Amino acid sequence: MTEHFDARESRSPEEREAELFGRLPEVIAAAMRAPAYAERLAGIDPPQVTDRAALARLPVLRKSELPALHKAKPPFGGFVAGPPSGFARLYTSPGPIFEPEPEGHDAWHSARALFAAGFRPGDIVLNTFSYHLVPAGMIMDSAARAIGCAVIPAGPGNTETQIELMAAYAPSAYCGTPDFLKILLDAAGKAGIRPSIRKALVSGAAFPKSLQDEVAARGVEAYQAYATADLGTIAYETQARSGLVLNEDIIVELVRPGTGDPVPEGDVGEIVVTSLDPRHPWIRLAVGDLTAFLPGPSPCGRTNRRIKGWMGRADQTAKVKGMFVRPEQIAEVGRRHPELGRLRLVVTREMEADRMVLRAEAPAQDPALAEAVSGTLQAVTKLKGTVELVAPGALPNDGKVIADERPVA
C-alpha cells in the first residue's frame, strides 16, 4: 500500500503545485511558437500565468474541435511548432485526429499507472491494445518497458492466437479493455487452460462492478486507468481502490460543460488538462468527459488529487470498445445514404460488452438498405453495429445523435 513509483507521488500538494506552475510559463511560451496557439493566446503574457486563476482565464480548446481543425490545417491544426518528421511515430485516431508520439522512453507517462496496478520488472505483459495507427498499444508498451517488463505486442482480437500466446509465454499481466480480458478468460477456460494472468491494467471501456467482481473471482487483480491518445494517462487506480489518482506532470481542472469556468469544489465538471511537454503542449484541452474531485489524499499515500472516475460525457461523443464515436461520424453515415431521415446511435451493454444500434428513419423496411447502412457504419466508425430502420418521424426531434445508455461505472 505504501510502495510508490517514485518520491514525487508522495510530496506535499504545495510542493507539487509550485513545481507545476513554475514550469507552466515556459510551456505556454513554447506553445505560442505554434501558429494556432499564437492566434488563440494572442495578448497573453506567459510569465503572468503562474496560478490556477490565471490559467482559468485562458481559452479552452475542446477535443471535439480537433477533427475540423486538423482537416483545415493538416496534420496537427497548427498546434505543433515543428514538422511531423521531428517525431518518432505518427498516429491517427477516429475523427480523424492526427497525433505525434511525444519524446521519452515512457512517452505518455503511463509507467506509474502500471506500477500502481502491481506491474514489476520481470513481468510478462500481454498487451492487447491496438498497435495499428492508433497510439494505444505503444502507450502501454512503452510504459511496461520503462518498468522492465517483457511485452507481447498482441493487439486486439484473434482470440485463438491470444490463447496460444498465453499458453506459450505464461504472461503474468494484461493490458487492454476489460471486455476483452473477460473474453480471453472465458476462452481459456473453454480450452482447458488455466490463465497465468494475475494482474491487469484496463482502460478504454466501462468496467462496471459486476465485471470487476467476475474478474477478481478468477484471480485477476484489475485496476483502471483513465487515458487519452493525446495526453497519455491522466489518472489511475491504486491498491486503495478509492478513486483515481491524478498523474504527475499535468494540470487538471474541472469546468462547467460548455464553458472554461472551474466548477465549485465537489461539483461534477468537464475534465480540462494542461500538459507540460514543451515539444507538444496542450493548453486547457477539454476532453469531453465528466468527473468530480474526491476530498483528501488517497489512503495509499499518494498525495495528488483524486477523481471519481468517468461520470459521463460533456458532449455526445461516446467511447465504444475503446474507440471514440462522434456525432460527425453519424452525420457522415447519413450523407452517404441520403434516403435516410434522422439517425440516432444507441450505445448499451449486453453480456458485459458494449453494443451499438443505429436507429435510422427510412421510408420502408428494406433489408438491403439496412445491410448497406450497417457496412457504412462499420467503415466510418471502425466498429460493428446493428441497424434498425424505423418509420419517418419515429425518432425524437431533440438534436440528439448519440444516446449512451450504458450504466455509469
Tab-separated table of C-alpha atoms in Angstrom:
chain	number	residue	atom	x	y	z
A	1	MET	CA	0.000	0.000	0.000
A	2	THR	CA	2.955	2.360	0.562
A	3	GLU	CA	5.150	1.340	-2.386
A	4	HIS	CA	5.279	4.137	-4.939
A	5	PHE	CA	6.780	4.564	-8.382
A	6	ASP	CA	8.931	7.481	-7.162
A	7	ALA	CA	9.121	10.067	-4.392
A	8	ARG	CA	7.176	12.644	-6.418
A	9	GLU	CA	3.947	10.754	-5.778
A	10	SER	CA	4.113	11.420	-2.022
A	11	ARG	CA	5.411	15.018	-1.969
A	12	SER	CA	3.264	17.722	-0.414
A	13	PRO	CA	0.448	19.179	-2.526
A	14	GLU	CA	2.011	22.615	-2.119
A	15	GLU	CA	5.338	21.409	-3.493
A	16	ARG	CA	3.625	19.807	-6.478
A	17	GLU	CA	1.564	22.906	-7.241
A	18	ALA	CA	4.625	25.156	-7.053
A	19	GLU	CA	6.563	22.922	-9.433
A	20	LEU	CA	3.743	22.646	-11.980
A	21	PHE	CA	3.027	26.347	-12.121
A	22	GLY	CA	6.719	27.164	-12.057
A	23	ARG	CA	7.068	25.228	-15.335
A	24	LEU	CA	3.842	26.480	-16.910
A	25	PRO	CA	5.004	29.901	-18.247
A	26	GLU	CA	7.808	28.292	-20.259
A	27	VAL	CA	5.370	25.732	-21.684
A	28	ILE	CA	2.875	28.439	-22.698
A	29	ALA	CA	5.689	30.390	-24.376
A	30	ALA	CA	6.692	27.251	-26.277
A	31	ALA	CA	3.063	26.633	-27.283
A	32	MET	CA	2.773	30.148	-28.702
A	33	ARG	CA	5.524	29.356	-31.210
A	34	ALA	CA	2.901	27.247	-32.994
A	35	PRO	CA	0.608	29.372	-35.213
A	36	ALA	CA	-2.711	28.092	-33.834
A	37	TYR	CA	-1.706	28.749	-30.237
A	38	ALA	CA	-0.208	32.101	-31.189
A	39	GLU	CA	-3.622	33.093	-32.508
A	40	ARG	CA	-5.662	31.607	-29.641
A	41	LEU	CA	-3.396	33.024	-26.937
A	42	ALA	CA	-2.775	36.407	-28.532
A	43	GLY	CA	-2.268	39.038	-25.840
A	44	ILE	CA	-1.304	36.502	-23.165
A	45	ASP	CA	1.917	37.223	-21.254
A	46	PRO	CA	3.258	33.745	-20.301
A	47	PRO	CA	5.218	34.882	-17.198
A	48	GLN	CA	1.918	36.077	-15.692
A	49	VAL	CA	0.261	32.652	-15.847
A	50	THR	CA	1.539	31.265	-12.570
A	51	ASP	CA	-1.585	30.076	-10.750
A	52	ARG	CA	-4.943	28.422	-11.385
A	53	ALA	CA	-6.849	31.690	-11.511
A	54	ALA	CA	-4.608	32.978	-14.306
A	55	LEU	CA	-4.788	29.655	-16.151
A	56	ALA	CA	-8.607	29.703	-15.972
A	57	ARG	CA	-8.611	32.945	-17.963
A	58	LEU	CA	-7.064	31.227	-20.994
A	59	PRO	CA	-9.407	29.861	-23.680
A	60	VAL	CA	-10.433	26.208	-23.624
A	61	LEU	CA	-9.609	24.035	-26.636
A	62	ARG	CA	-12.228	21.296	-26.976
A	63	LYS	CA	-11.166	17.917	-28.274
A	64	SER	CA	-14.355	17.824	-30.343
A	65	GLU	CA	-12.941	20.776	-32.331
A	66	LEU	CA	-9.762	18.954	-33.339
A	67	PRO	CA	-11.037	16.934	-36.340
A	68	ALA	CA	-12.142	20.094	-38.165
A	69	LEU	CA	-9.008	21.993	-37.146
A	70	HIS	CA	-6.724	19.174	-38.275
A	71	LYS	CA	-8.577	18.924	-41.572
A	72	ALA	CA	-8.260	22.668	-42.175
A	73	LYS	CA	-4.514	22.721	-41.395
A	74	PRO	CA	-3.158	19.173	-41.659
A	75	PRO	CA	-1.771	17.363	-39.910
A	76	PHE	CA	-1.880	18.984	-36.449
A	77	GLY	CA	-4.122	22.014	-36.964
A	78	GLY	CA	-1.235	24.418	-36.378
A	79	PHE	CA	-0.845	23.379	-32.720
A	80	VAL	CA	2.658	21.917	-33.178
A	81	ALA	CA	5.586	24.209	-33.971
A	82	GLY	CA	7.858	21.644	-35.633
A	83	PRO	CA	7.373	19.423	-38.711
A	84	PRO	CA	5.916	15.892	-38.451
A	85	SER	CA	9.340	14.477	-39.366
A	86	GLY	CA	10.614	15.642	-35.981
A	87	PHE	CA	8.625	12.933	-34.166
A	88	ALA	CA	9.375	9.225	-33.916
A	89	ARG	CA	5.898	7.897	-34.701
A	90	LEU	CA	2.778	9.445	-36.181
A	91	TYR	CA	-0.740	8.202	-35.392
A	92	THR	CA	-4.362	8.885	-36.149
A	93	SER	CA	-7.488	8.410	-34.059
A	94	PRO	CA	-11.112	8.436	-35.244
A	95	GLY	CA	-12.270	11.886	-36.215
A	96	PRO	CA	-9.687	11.940	-37.684
A	97	ILE	CA	-7.287	13.409	-35.144
A	98	PHE	CA	-3.584	13.215	-36.001
A	99	GLU	CA	-1.199	12.576	-33.121
A	100	PRO	CA	2.604	12.627	-32.880
A	101	GLU	CA	4.381	10.457	-30.343
A	102	PRO	CA	5.951	12.522	-27.540
A	103	GLU	CA	9.611	12.164	-26.623
A	104	GLY	CA	10.932	9.829	-23.945
A	105	HIS	CA	11.110	6.132	-23.162
A	106	ASP	CA	7.784	6.382	-21.302
A	107	ALA	CA	6.369	8.764	-23.863
A	108	TRP	CA	2.830	9.025	-22.456
A	109	HIS	CA	3.800	8.975	-18.749
A	110	SER	CA	1.922	5.741	-18.089
A	111	ALA	CA	4.528	3.666	-16.232
A	112	ARG	CA	3.364	4.839	-12.812
A	113	ALA	CA	-0.173	3.633	-13.621
A	114	LEU	CA	1.145	0.140	-14.393
A	115	PHE	CA	3.303	0.237	-11.277
A	116	ALA	CA	0.290	1.144	-9.144
A	117	ALA	CA	-1.501	-1.879	-10.646
A	118	GLY	CA	1.312	-4.157	-9.419
A	119	PHE	CA	3.401	-4.447	-12.594
A	120	ARG	CA	7.080	-5.062	-11.731
A	121	PRO	CA	10.373	-5.832	-13.518
A	122	GLY	CA	10.303	-9.370	-14.849
A	123	ASP	CA	6.567	-9.472	-15.527
A	124	ILE	CA	5.463	-10.602	-18.971
A	125	VAL	CA	2.659	-8.353	-20.227
A	126	LEU	CA	0.040	-9.390	-22.757
A	127	ASN	CA	-0.754	-6.043	-24.383
A	128	THR	CA	-3.997	-6.251	-26.339
A	129	PHE	CA	-4.368	-2.560	-27.142
A	130	SER	CA	-4.138	-1.790	-30.851
A	131	TYR	CA	-0.743	-1.090	-32.402
A	132	HIS	CA	-2.233	-0.208	-35.797
A	133	LEU	CA	-2.278	3.561	-36.496
A	134	VAL	CA	-3.682	4.460	-33.062
A	135	PRO	CA	-1.214	5.024	-30.179
A	136	ALA	CA	-2.967	2.880	-27.549
A	137	GLY	CA	-0.668	-0.123	-27.987
A	138	MET	CA	2.531	1.878	-27.747
A	139	ILE	CA	1.244	3.895	-24.776
A	140	MET	CA	1.181	0.768	-22.617
A	141	ASP	CA	4.069	-0.950	-24.399
A	142	SER	CA	6.492	1.896	-23.649
A	143	ALA	CA	5.221	2.128	-20.071
A	144	ALA	CA	5.724	-1.583	-19.433
A	145	ARG	CA	9.193	-1.495	-20.959
A	146	ALA	CA	10.078	1.515	-18.773
A	147	ILE	CA	9.299	-0.607	-15.709
A	148	GLY	CA	11.332	-3.545	-17.025
A	149	CYS	CA	8.571	-5.850	-18.237
A	150	ALA	CA	8.672	-8.012	-21.335
A	151	VAL	CA	5.765	-7.236	-23.690
A	152	ILE	CA	3.768	-9.475	-26.007
A	153	PRO	CA	2.502	-6.990	-28.673
A	154	ALA	CA	-0.669	-8.966	-29.283
A	155	GLY	CA	-3.136	-6.234	-30.202
A	156	PRO	CA	-6.898	-6.829	-30.065
A	157	GLY	CA	-8.902	-9.750	-31.414
A	158	ASN	CA	-7.622	-13.104	-32.735
A	159	THR	CA	-8.729	-14.870	-29.581
A	160	GLU	CA	-7.371	-18.281	-30.592
A	161	THR	CA	-3.921	-16.846	-31.238
A	162	GLN	CA	-4.042	-14.970	-27.943
A	163	ILE	CA	-4.787	-18.219	-26.099
A	164	GLU	CA	-1.796	-19.860	-27.822
A	165	LEU	CA	0.392	-16.956	-26.727
A	166	MET	CA	-0.865	-17.255	-23.161
A	167	ALA	CA	-0.104	-20.978	-23.137
A	168	ALA	CA	3.394	-20.468	-24.563
A	169	TYR	CA	4.602	-17.380	-22.692
A	170	ALA	CA	2.520	-17.574	-19.485
A	171	PRO	CA	2.073	-13.800	-19.166
A	172	SER	CA	1.544	-12.588	-15.618
A	173	ALA	CA	-0.064	-9.268	-16.597
A	174	TYR	CA	-2.601	-7.890	-19.060
A	175	CYS	CA	-3.213	-4.516	-20.690
A	176	GLY	CA	-6.359	-3.887	-22.716
A	177	THR	CA	-10.069	-3.282	-22.421
A	178	PRO	CA	-11.939	-5.027	-19.601
A	179	ASP	CA	-14.337	-6.581	-22.124
A	180	PHE	CA	-11.530	-8.391	-23.931
A	181	LEU	CA	-9.997	-9.576	-20.671
A	182	LYS	CA	-13.254	-11.395	-19.922
A	183	ILE	CA	-13.328	-12.833	-23.439
A	184	LEU	CA	-9.801	-14.221	-23.013
A	185	LEU	CA	-10.549	-15.676	-19.581
A	186	ASP	CA	-13.702	-17.326	-20.937
A	187	ALA	CA	-11.871	-18.710	-23.972
A	188	ALA	CA	-9.001	-20.038	-21.858
A	189	GLY	CA	-11.464	-21.813	-19.614
A	190	LYS	CA	-13.194	-23.454	-22.580
A	191	ALA	CA	-9.800	-24.553	-23.922
A	192	GLY	CA	-8.897	-26.126	-20.600
A	193	ILE	CA	-6.074	-23.664	-19.979
A	194	ARG	CA	-5.503	-22.137	-16.569
A	195	PRO	CA	-4.680	-18.466	-17.285
A	196	SER	CA	-1.407	-17.227	-15.802
A	197	ILE	CA	-2.580	-13.599	-15.720
A	198	ARG	CA	-2.810	-12.302	-12.146
A	199	LYS	CA	-2.733	-8.525	-12.619
A	200	ALA	CA	-4.228	-6.171	-15.194
A	201	LEU	CA	-4.477	-2.537	-16.169
A	202	VAL	CA	-7.681	-1.915	-18.102
A	203	SER	CA	-8.884	1.162	-19.948
A	204	GLY	CA	-10.855	2.248	-22.984
A	205	ALA	CA	-14.246	0.918	-21.867
A	206	ALA	CA	-16.554	0.793	-18.859
A	207	PHE	CA	-15.527	-1.522	-16.020
A	208	PRO	CA	-18.762	-1.944	-14.031
A	209	LYS	CA	-18.843	-3.524	-10.584
A	210	SER	CA	-20.318	-6.762	-11.938
A	211	LEU	CA	-17.373	-7.251	-14.295
A	212	GLN	CA	-14.861	-6.191	-11.637
A	213	ASP	CA	-16.223	-8.868	-9.313
A	214	GLU	CA	-16.166	-11.539	-12.029
A	215	VAL	CA	-12.560	-10.803	-12.983
A	216	ALA	CA	-11.481	-10.746	-9.326
A	217	ALA	CA	-13.210	-14.086	-8.720
A	218	ARG	CA	-10.970	-15.548	-11.408
A	219	GLY	CA	-7.851	-14.463	-9.560
A	220	VAL	CA	-7.025	-11.309	-11.546
A	221	GLU	CA	-6.383	-8.013	-9.722
A	222	ALA	CA	-7.512	-5.481	-12.329
A	223	TYR	CA	-7.081	-1.726	-11.966
A	224	GLN	CA	-8.416	1.085	-14.121
A	225	ALA	CA	-6.573	3.860	-15.929
A	226	TYR	CA	-8.114	6.949	-17.469
A	227	ALA	CA	-6.074	7.865	-20.549
A	228	THR	CA	-6.398	9.535	-23.925
A	229	ALA	CA	-4.351	9.279	-27.111
A	230	ASP	CA	-3.474	12.973	-26.901
A	231	LEU	CA	-2.373	13.126	-23.274
A	232	GLY	CA	-1.484	9.611	-22.194
A	233	THR	CA	-2.523	8.603	-18.681
A	234	ILE	CA	-4.483	11.293	-16.853
A	235	ALA	CA	-5.420	9.316	-13.734
A	236	TYR	CA	-5.092	5.781	-12.443
A	237	GLU	CA	-6.462	3.468	-9.785
A	238	THR	CA	-4.286	2.285	-6.899
A	239	GLN	CA	-4.488	-0.560	-4.402
A	240	ALA	CA	-6.550	1.708	-2.156
A	241	ARG	CA	-9.472	1.299	-4.581
A	242	SER	CA	-10.527	4.831	-3.691
A	243	GLY	CA	-10.959	6.848	-6.858
A	244	LEU	CA	-8.305	7.528	-9.484
A	245	VAL	CA	-5.146	9.459	-8.593
A	246	LEU	CA	-4.114	12.204	-10.999
A	247	ASN	CA	-0.865	11.675	-12.885
A	248	GLU	CA	2.187	13.826	-12.326
A	249	ASP	CA	3.320	16.479	-14.859
A	250	ILE	CA	-0.189	17.609	-15.809
A	251	ILE	CA	-2.583	20.263	-14.507
A	252	VAL	CA	-6.202	19.124	-14.304
A	253	GLU	CA	-9.198	21.450	-13.957
A	254	LEU	CA	-12.903	20.639	-13.850
A	255	VAL	CA	-15.044	23.195	-15.678
A	256	ARG	CA	-18.714	23.708	-16.271
A	257	PRO	CA	-19.543	21.997	-19.609
A	258	GLY	CA	-19.611	24.423	-22.493
A	259	THR	CA	-17.505	26.978	-20.599
A	260	GLY	CA	-13.984	27.347	-19.278
A	261	ASP	CA	-15.148	28.220	-15.769
A	262	PRO	CA	-13.935	25.950	-12.948
A	263	VAL	CA	-16.804	24.340	-11.034
A	264	PRO	CA	-17.178	24.725	-7.248
A	265	GLU	CA	-15.427	22.115	-5.149
A	266	GLY	CA	-17.331	18.838	-5.185
A	267	ASP	CA	-19.362	19.616	-8.307
A	268	VAL	CA	-19.233	17.458	-11.418
A	269	GLY	CA	-17.408	19.146	-14.280
A	270	GLU	CA	-15.712	18.533	-17.607
A	271	ILE	CA	-12.073	17.439	-17.438
A	272	VAL	CA	-9.639	20.039	-18.812
A	273	VAL	CA	-5.949	19.144	-18.976
A	274	THR	CA	-2.835	21.251	-19.479
A	275	SER	CA	0.246	19.163	-20.241
A	276	LEU	CA	3.786	20.338	-19.638
A	277	ASP	CA	5.631	18.916	-22.639
A	278	PRO	CA	7.106	21.991	-24.396
A	279	ARG	CA	7.570	19.986	-27.613
A	280	HIS	CA	3.838	19.271	-27.941
A	281	PRO	CA	1.936	21.065	-25.187
A	282	TRP	CA	-1.794	21.014	-24.650
A	283	ILE	CA	-3.110	24.196	-23.094
A	284	ARG	CA	-6.523	23.679	-21.455
A	285	LEU	CA	-7.627	20.751	-23.605
A	286	ALA	CA	-11.231	19.821	-22.704
A	287	VAL	CA	-11.511	16.094	-23.330
A	288	GLY	CA	-15.308	15.883	-23.111
A	289	ASP	CA	-15.574	13.599	-20.047
A	290	LEU	CA	-17.268	14.416	-16.747
A	291	THR	CA	-15.972	13.678	-13.261
A	292	ALA	CA	-15.658	15.182	-9.778
A	293	PHE	CA	-12.748	15.592	-7.394
A	294	LEU	CA	-12.688	13.490	-4.240
A	295	PRO	CA	-11.715	15.216	-0.986
A	296	GLY	CA	-8.407	14.497	0.716
A	297	PRO	CA	-5.471	12.292	-0.292
A	298	SER	CA	-5.636	8.631	-1.213
A	299	PRO	CA	-5.195	6.070	1.601
A	300	CYS	CA	-2.342	4.592	-0.488
A	301	GLY	CA	-0.145	7.571	0.451
A	302	ARG	CA	-0.123	9.269	-2.965
A	303	THR	CA	-0.845	12.934	-2.405
A	304	ASN	CA	-2.053	14.112	-5.798
A	305	ARG	CA	-5.756	14.857	-6.195
A	306	ARG	CA	-8.221	12.070	-6.946
A	307	ILE	CA	-11.177	11.932	-9.295
A	308	LYS	CA	-14.215	9.688	-9.037
A	309	GLY	CA	-13.637	8.258	-12.482
A	310	TRP	CA	-15.671	8.576	-15.650
A	311	MET	CA	-19.142	10.005	-14.930
A	312	GLY	CA	-20.472	10.594	-18.438
A	313	ARG	CA	-19.832	12.784	-21.449
A	314	ALA	CA	-19.998	16.547	-21.623
A	315	ASP	CA	-20.825	16.184	-25.299
A	316	GLN	CA	-22.377	13.380	-27.334
A	317	THR	CA	-19.139	11.640	-28.219
A	318	ALA	CA	-19.094	8.083	-26.832
A	319	LYS	CA	-16.257	5.630	-26.306
A	320	VAL	CA	-17.296	2.199	-27.568
A	321	LYS	CA	-14.947	-0.769	-27.180
A	322	GLY	CA	-12.086	1.651	-26.671
A	323	MET	CA	-12.840	3.766	-29.770
A	324	PHE	CA	-14.435	7.192	-29.843
A	325	VAL	CA	-17.632	7.516	-31.877
A	326	ARG	CA	-18.529	11.108	-32.713
A	327	PRO	CA	-21.694	12.838	-33.936
A	328	GLU	CA	-19.780	13.882	-37.044
A	329	GLN	CA	-19.333	10.222	-37.953
A	330	ILE	CA	-23.061	9.504	-37.668
A	331	ALA	CA	-23.691	12.528	-39.878
A	332	GLU	CA	-21.294	11.026	-42.434
A	333	VAL	CA	-23.378	7.824	-42.485
A	334	GLY	CA	-26.418	9.973	-43.274
A	335	ARG	CA	-24.583	11.804	-46.060
A	336	ARG	CA	-23.713	8.502	-47.698
A	337	HIS	CA	-27.361	7.386	-47.523
A	338	PRO	CA	-29.483	10.454	-48.356
A	339	GLU	CA	-32.653	8.347	-48.369
A	340	LEU	CA	-32.461	8.172	-44.569
A	341	GLY	CA	-34.055	10.684	-42.229
A	342	ARG	CA	-32.994	11.254	-38.641
A	343	LEU	CA	-30.334	8.974	-37.151
A	344	ARG	CA	-29.653	8.012	-33.546
A	345	LEU	CA	-26.869	5.727	-32.371
A	346	VAL	CA	-27.877	3.970	-29.136
A	347	VAL	CA	-24.994	2.541	-27.082
A	348	THR	CA	-25.819	-0.108	-24.456
A	349	ARG	CA	-24.125	-3.041	-22.732
A	350	GLU	CA	-25.094	-6.686	-23.161
A	351	MET	CA	-23.275	-9.657	-21.618
A	352	GLU	CA	-20.613	-7.272	-20.221
A	353	ALA	CA	-19.773	-5.927	-23.696
A	354	ASP	CA	-20.540	-2.668	-25.459
A	355	ARG	CA	-23.260	-2.820	-28.129
A	356	MET	CA	-24.364	-0.119	-30.541
A	357	VAL	CA	-27.545	0.104	-32.571
A	358	LEU	CA	-28.088	2.734	-35.239
A	359	ARG	CA	-31.764	3.642	-35.465
A	360	ALA	CA	-32.460	5.254	-38.831
A	361	GLU	CA	-35.659	6.697	-40.235
A	362	ALA	CA	-36.392	5.201	-43.659
A	363	PRO	CA	-39.416	5.189	-45.991
A	364	ALA	CA	-39.621	1.380	-45.896
A	365	GLN	CA	-38.260	-1.659	-44.095
A	366	ASP	CA	-35.682	-2.626	-46.724
A	367	PRO	CA	-33.234	-5.362	-45.560
A	368	ALA	CA	-30.808	-4.483	-48.352
A	369	LEU	CA	-30.719	-0.864	-47.216
A	370	ALA	CA	-30.195	-1.923	-43.589
A	371	GLU	CA	-27.277	-4.116	-44.644
A	372	ALA	CA	-25.740	-1.302	-46.696
A	373	VAL	CA	-26.065	1.177	-43.829
A	374	SER	CA	-24.501	-1.376	-41.477
A	375	GLY	CA	-21.499	-1.630	-43.781
A	376	THR	CA	-21.191	2.144	-43.919
A	377	LEU	CA	-21.430	2.391	-40.124
A	378	GLN	CA	-18.547	-0.047	-39.747
A	379	ALA	CA	-16.481	1.691	-42.429
A	380	VAL	CA	-16.902	5.107	-40.802
A	381	THR	CA	-16.578	4.163	-37.102
A	382	LYS	CA	-14.365	1.049	-37.453
A	383	LEU	CA	-16.875	-0.731	-35.204
A	384	LYS	CA	-19.650	-3.213	-35.923
A	385	GLY	CA	-23.191	-2.222	-35.076
A	386	THR	CA	-26.787	-3.256	-35.717
A	387	VAL	CA	-29.031	-1.102	-37.912
A	388	GLU	CA	-32.739	-0.745	-37.167
A	389	LEU	CA	-34.861	1.043	-39.756
A	390	VAL	CA	-37.825	2.917	-38.261
A	391	ALA	CA	-40.694	4.874	-39.746
A	392	PRO	CA	-40.216	8.558	-40.645
A	393	GLY	CA	-40.886	10.726	-37.594
A	394	ALA	CA	-40.308	7.879	-35.140
A	395	LEU	CA	-37.161	9.428	-33.644
A	396	PRO	CA	-37.456	12.466	-31.344
A	397	ASN	CA	-36.676	15.860	-32.817
A	398	ASP	CA	-34.317	16.776	-29.956
A	399	GLY	CA	-30.970	17.067	-31.718
A	400	LYS	CA	-29.518	14.003	-30.008
A	401	VAL	CA	-27.404	11.891	-32.362
A	402	ILE	CA	-25.694	9.537	-29.885
A	403	ALA	CA	-27.555	8.176	-26.864
A	404	ASP	CA	-25.199	6.481	-24.408
A	405	GLU	CA	-27.490	4.305	-22.273
A	406	ARG	CA	-24.763	2.325	-20.519
A	407	PRO	CA	-24.787	2.394	-16.694
A	408	VAL	CA	-22.234	4.774	-15.213
A	409	ALA	CA	-19.456	2.756	-13.536
